[in-house]
């Protein structure tokens, strides 16, 4: 029997060896995978029993802090600025999860990054936790100025610094109060969240980067850039016919100028007066699909935005215009859907952009054609105030060459000096802009009013780029964008540049 | 015969050598017991600190009881089985003590009961050592043991006294006391199998019965074994106790194979097992559920997969060194103080702690098999194999289930899990192993007739 007993020993040893190997897999090798499962709340339980780092604006205003509580969860998040920064900071709830900076920079705020961990080991005996303080790029007075300027209007405003991609302010109305959702009274928090989810105006949605709109005439900046990049459009050529409407190939539906006006000319002229017929003709006849698609994508369309906030929406430009129909000698090739192409040239049809994307287009024009990665993080500080991480600006896309960017910059300054955005004229500032009126319907006439601009002290490179949209306003004339979004943009530019 | 006692010098020498061995072994045992007690008390202190909330004062008394019981059992072994293996008792008490710490940490109310059951178990342990001076007595009562085993297994199916808890009908309730007779039945079945197989192993090893193209041992020799095991399997299937069914099957297979040395038994056994498993899978929803949830618990994370997922999360959260005793997220795993206590230990003591627990069982198994190998008496040897296999495979089945190495079949983790019947049965098993070990070392194992 001894032989069998020895063999039995080996079998038992083998069984236990299998246990040991599997234990290593569950407890060490794959442990992080299990810890990160969304329904596994162990990390949250721990996080709610430790203080969490503050979130501070660039000018030092406290946007979020951790308050000690009595109860099962020892800490609760408090947002002293109420609803002003809700779409940037997000909320932080035990039961409902987190959004915004709270979600994206969770590791920094809880002290789980390597840089913060090392600091904790250094101060092990007097620092029980290593939570990091997050300093944002956003400015508190500018954010407040946007809120005041928008008033009760539904809309969104994004302000960025063209040379770095830093988001200086980002606000949309309606917004919400993150304090209510982050309450440790979980039933109450769930009730509030339920009401916000059900509200038709979608207050939880950050319209600046999570919602897409027709860009309307503001997209003519992209069309103009495509023309310059292709070499087929220069400040002098071609000179587009003065006409009230243009009927693209393959359709009988004409694209009309606003209010039936007579309008045409070379690039600067048609941008200043925002001629629909001329830009539609540029897209369909001068350029064709490839330059249009290439330049739209070089601006950031059809790409996931590398923003340091969760779930940014992707701006869209169509990539399919059907089969080739003919190759006329005088114009670009004609496609099955050249009519659609003509409409995209004026920001209609399937073109959709976030306000942040349009601010980045204006920013690229002001920044020598380079689109910088947008971001809200400025730096991370340890408990003792030492800076452990700083955001390093990086180019995301190259929109146009510096030469073409300069041409576009002059053209947009012309729109303010002699065109539809004259409302923005401010002594001492150089401002370039483009208005937009994205038509939603004609009965009754309604549209989104846009203003996209860059601005800076006269004689210096522009220091801000801005996109303003006021949603669903009455009227659809060419002046609607400038008339409604213009004064709001004007106020914000003045606030941003300290006037 | 004259009643003059001659002092045989060789006998005197042998007695002196035995006394020395006994002293050495008991000193080792005491040292290991003190070590185990220190580990248990240290873990206990850390668990109390970890839970900041104050523990009721009487919990300390229960801890004293557990440690006192260690001393009592040590003295009993010193007096009654001085030559026994010195590892068995300290390992059992270490597991019992650690189990107690985690039960106390999870549920204060159960801690008192577990301390009580530990006391009852140690009393049972001592009674066995006092009453059973010669393990071979059991060989004579092999059929009685088999019958007792089967009766104990059937008991929960008897109306009025039988009770169904958590879908398994394995409980018997008499007045205020509820217990699981199946736990004792497994020891009785091991005794029966050892006795029966030793008697018939020559015959079982010879193939002289033609069955079609195969030559097999005469069915009349192993029919009773098949019957006994068949009945126990049917009972556990009706009682929906898959873990015990698996354990009995392994016990049967191991003992048949060790007794006869014929691999055919293992092959036939495995085939039977595959057939039975397939049948169970098609016939019972709860078996299908276990398998589905084993393959991917996340198909139903809040329902059927909940328990195993929570166990996985607990183990993963423990990582290499654990959260520390008392600092884990307790109370999320259903049955965490019984079948799933290993997951709680894994969370709070980490991979180091969970590995220590499986090492303790591996050492127990090794000591048991060493006892078995040193025995010249086939019954004692085979019984030691059976008892050791029960411990080793029961621990393997539940740990493998909890860590999702195998589909989950609920059994207790011997000595560690909360539960009176399990604790009493395992101390009973331990007493038998210690008795065999002592007898093996004193070479007092020749059949009476040949002495």
XYZ file of N, CA and C in Angstrom, chain A residues 1-13 15-16 18-20 22-28 30-32 34-35 37-43 45-46 94, chain B residues 201 254 257-258 261 298 312-317 319 329 332 346-347 350-351 354-355 358 361-362 369 372-373 378 381 385 389 392-393 395-396 399-400 403-405:
240
model
N 0.830 -1.224 0.000
C 0.000 0.000 0.000
C 0.852 1.257 0.000
N 2.137 1.090 0.423
C 2.972 2.278 0.564
C 3.115 3.074 -0.730
N 3.196 2.333 -1.852
C 3.342 2.994 -3.145
C 2.130 3.917 -3.401
N 0.951 3.380 -3.107
C -0.264 4.174 -3.342
C -0.334 5.389 -2.421
N 0.107 5.175 -1.155
C 0.047 6.293 -0.204
C 0.967 7.417 -0.663
N 2.158 7.025 -1.179
C 3.077 8.031 -1.697
C 2.440 8.782 -2.857
N 1.824 8.004 -3.754
C 1.171 8.623 -4.916
C 0.038 9.548 -4.471
N -0.700 9.113 -3.436
C -1.788 9.954 -2.931
C -1.232 11.279 -2.414
N -0.086 11.189 -1.731
C 0.572 12.412 -1.263
C 0.867 13.349 -2.411
N 1.345 12.784 -3.517
C 1.660 13.616 -4.676
C 0.393 14.252 -5.246
N -0.697 13.462 -5.306
C -1.968 13.991 -5.820
C -2.433 15.170 -4.955
N -2.389 14.980 -3.635
C -2.836 16.053 -2.731
C -1.953 17.291 -2.905
N -0.646 17.054 -3.015
C 0.277 18.173 -3.218
C -0.075 18.912 -4.505
N -3.013 19.078 -6.004
C -4.263 19.825 -5.794
C -3.971 21.159 -5.096
N -3.142 21.099 -4.047
C -2.880 22.312 -3.278
C -2.009 23.294 -4.046
N -2.299 23.695 -7.225
C -3.276 24.362 -8.098
C -3.973 25.492 -7.331
N -4.315 25.226 -6.065
C -4.937 26.273 -5.231
C -4.001 27.469 -5.123
N -2.729 27.180 -4.879
C -1.754 28.262 -4.681
C -1.615 29.108 -5.946
N -3.833 29.455 -8.397
C -5.071 30.226 -8.619
C -5.153 31.408 -7.636
N -4.721 31.182 -6.395
C -4.729 32.270 -5.407
C -3.836 33.424 -5.859
N -2.703 33.082 -6.436
C -1.816 34.128 -6.952
C -2.492 34.934 -8.043
N -3.223 34.226 -8.900
C -3.927 34.926 -9.985
C -4.981 35.878 -9.405
N -5.810 35.362 -8.496
C -6.919 36.184 -7.984
C -6.406 37.325 -7.110
N -5.421 37.022 -6.246
C -5.044 38.008 -5.231
C -3.961 38.968 -5.675
N -3.176 38.575 -6.685
C -2.077 39.452 -7.080
C -2.135 39.822 -8.567
N -4.302 39.365 -11.163
C -5.499 39.997 -11.724
C -6.231 40.870 -10.710
N -5.605 41.121 -9.565
C -6.315 41.831 -8.489
C -6.822 43.198 -8.958
N -5.993 43.940 -9.696
C -6.396 45.281 -10.131
C -7.626 45.213 -11.027
N -10.041 43.064 -10.903
C -11.240 42.877 -10.080
C -11.537 44.137 -9.254
N -10.493 44.803 -8.778
C -10.708 46.006 -7.965
C -11.355 47.118 -8.783
N -13.537 46.748 -11.250
C -14.872 46.461 -11.811
C -15.852 47.511 -11.299
N -16.737 48.001 -12.190
C -17.604 49.104 -11.774
C -18.504 48.769 -10.582
N -18.963 47.514 -10.484
C -19.889 47.207 -9.387
C -19.143 46.855 -8.099
N -17.821 46.842 -8.153
C -17.037 46.585 -6.949
C -16.783 47.918 -6.241
N -17.448 48.163 -5.133
C -17.392 49.486 -4.503
C -16.354 49.559 -3.395
N -15.460 48.561 -3.320
C -14.474 48.591 -2.239
C -13.608 49.847 -2.283
N -13.165 50.232 -3.499
C -12.327 51.434 -3.600
C -13.096 52.654 -3.116
N -15.599 52.777 -1.005
C -15.762 52.765 0.451
C -14.498 53.312 1.098
N -13.329 52.872 0.579
C -12.096 53.373 1.153
C -11.958 54.876 0.888
N -21.217 58.615 -3.570
C -20.928 57.216 -3.244
C -21.783 56.278 -4.085
N -9.503 -7.024 0.370
C -8.665 -6.403 -0.657
C -7.944 -7.431 -1.525
N -10.386 6.924 -3.403
C -9.041 6.892 -2.836
C -8.820 5.604 -2.055
N -8.576 2.474 -4.216
C -7.318 2.432 -4.967
C -6.137 2.133 -4.060
N -6.094 2.786 -2.912
C -4.984 2.537 -1.999
C -5.009 1.084 -1.520
N -4.556 -1.108 -5.130
C -3.477 -0.737 -6.032
C -3.864 -0.859 -7.495
N -20.255 36.778 -13.884
C -20.754 38.114 -14.211
C -21.969 38.086 -15.127
N -14.553 36.851 -4.804
C -13.421 37.209 -5.662
C -12.936 38.619 -5.347
N -13.888 39.551 -5.192
C -13.518 40.936 -4.877
C -12.788 41.010 -3.534
N -13.269 40.222 -2.568
C -12.636 40.235 -1.249
C -11.195 39.758 -1.370
N -10.999 38.655 -2.092
C -9.646 38.096 -2.237
C -8.743 39.080 -2.975
N -9.277 39.678 -4.058
C -8.476 40.612 -4.852
C -8.102 41.836 -4.021
N -9.033 42.295 -3.220
C -8.796 43.480 -2.380
C -7.695 43.211 -1.368
N -5.035 41.362 -1.825
C -3.729 41.477 -2.455
C -2.686 40.595 -1.797
N -13.636 44.855 4.140
C -15.031 45.254 3.990
C -15.875 44.017 4.287
N -20.303 41.441 3.080
C -20.853 41.448 1.725
C -21.032 40.052 1.153
N -8.619 35.639 3.255
C -7.812 36.102 2.128
C -7.812 37.610 1.989
N -8.957 38.242 2.306
C -9.017 39.706 2.204
C -8.167 40.371 3.288
N -4.419 38.610 3.243
C -3.746 38.640 1.955
C -3.321 37.261 1.466
N -2.543 37.278 0.387
C -2.050 36.021 -0.184
C -1.180 35.286 0.835
N -3.677 33.515 3.208
C -4.429 32.429 2.584
C -3.489 31.270 2.257
N -2.265 31.597 1.868
C -1.295 30.536 1.600
C -0.937 29.807 2.901
N -3.632 27.224 3.548
C -3.553 25.995 2.745
C -2.290 25.196 3.098
N -3.155 23.007 6.031
C -3.878 21.793 5.631
C -2.937 20.800 4.950
N -1.996 21.317 4.177
C -1.038 20.446 3.500
C -0.176 19.718 4.536
N -0.609 11.205 6.310
C -0.104 10.164 5.415
C 1.144 9.497 5.990
N 0.037 6.962 8.286
C -0.451 5.819 7.534
C 0.701 4.968 6.997
N 1.752 5.615 6.514
C 2.876 4.859 5.948
C 3.650 4.098 7.013
N -2.672 -3.130 8.167
C -3.386 -2.574 7.016
C -4.627 -1.775 7.398
N -3.521 1.574 8.734
C -2.963 2.342 7.639
C -4.067 2.890 6.736
N -5.396 6.724 5.997
C -5.530 7.289 4.648
C -6.920 7.919 4.461
N -7.593 11.833 3.950
C -8.209 12.264 2.696
C -9.440 13.112 2.956
N -8.096 16.560 3.908
C -7.377 17.245 2.832
C -8.321 17.615 1.690
N -9.187 16.705 1.304
C -10.047 16.981 0.154
C -11.229 17.879 0.508
N -11.068 20.366 2.599
C -10.488 21.708 2.535
C -10.267 22.119 1.083
N -9.777 21.161 0.275
C -9.525 21.479 -1.133
C -10.820 21.856 -1.857
N -12.084 25.410 -0.682
C -11.203 26.510 -1.090
C -11.237 26.666 -2.614
N -11.181 25.543 -3.328
C -11.236 25.604 -4.792
C -12.542 26.256 -5.250
N -12.394 30.174 -4.482
C -11.508 30.953 -5.349
C -11.786 30.671 -6.818
N -12.855 29.932 -7.112
C -13.326 29.684 -8.479
C -12.346 28.858 -9.307
N -11.631 27.936 -8.625
C -10.815 26.984 -9.361
C -11.725 25.865 -9.872
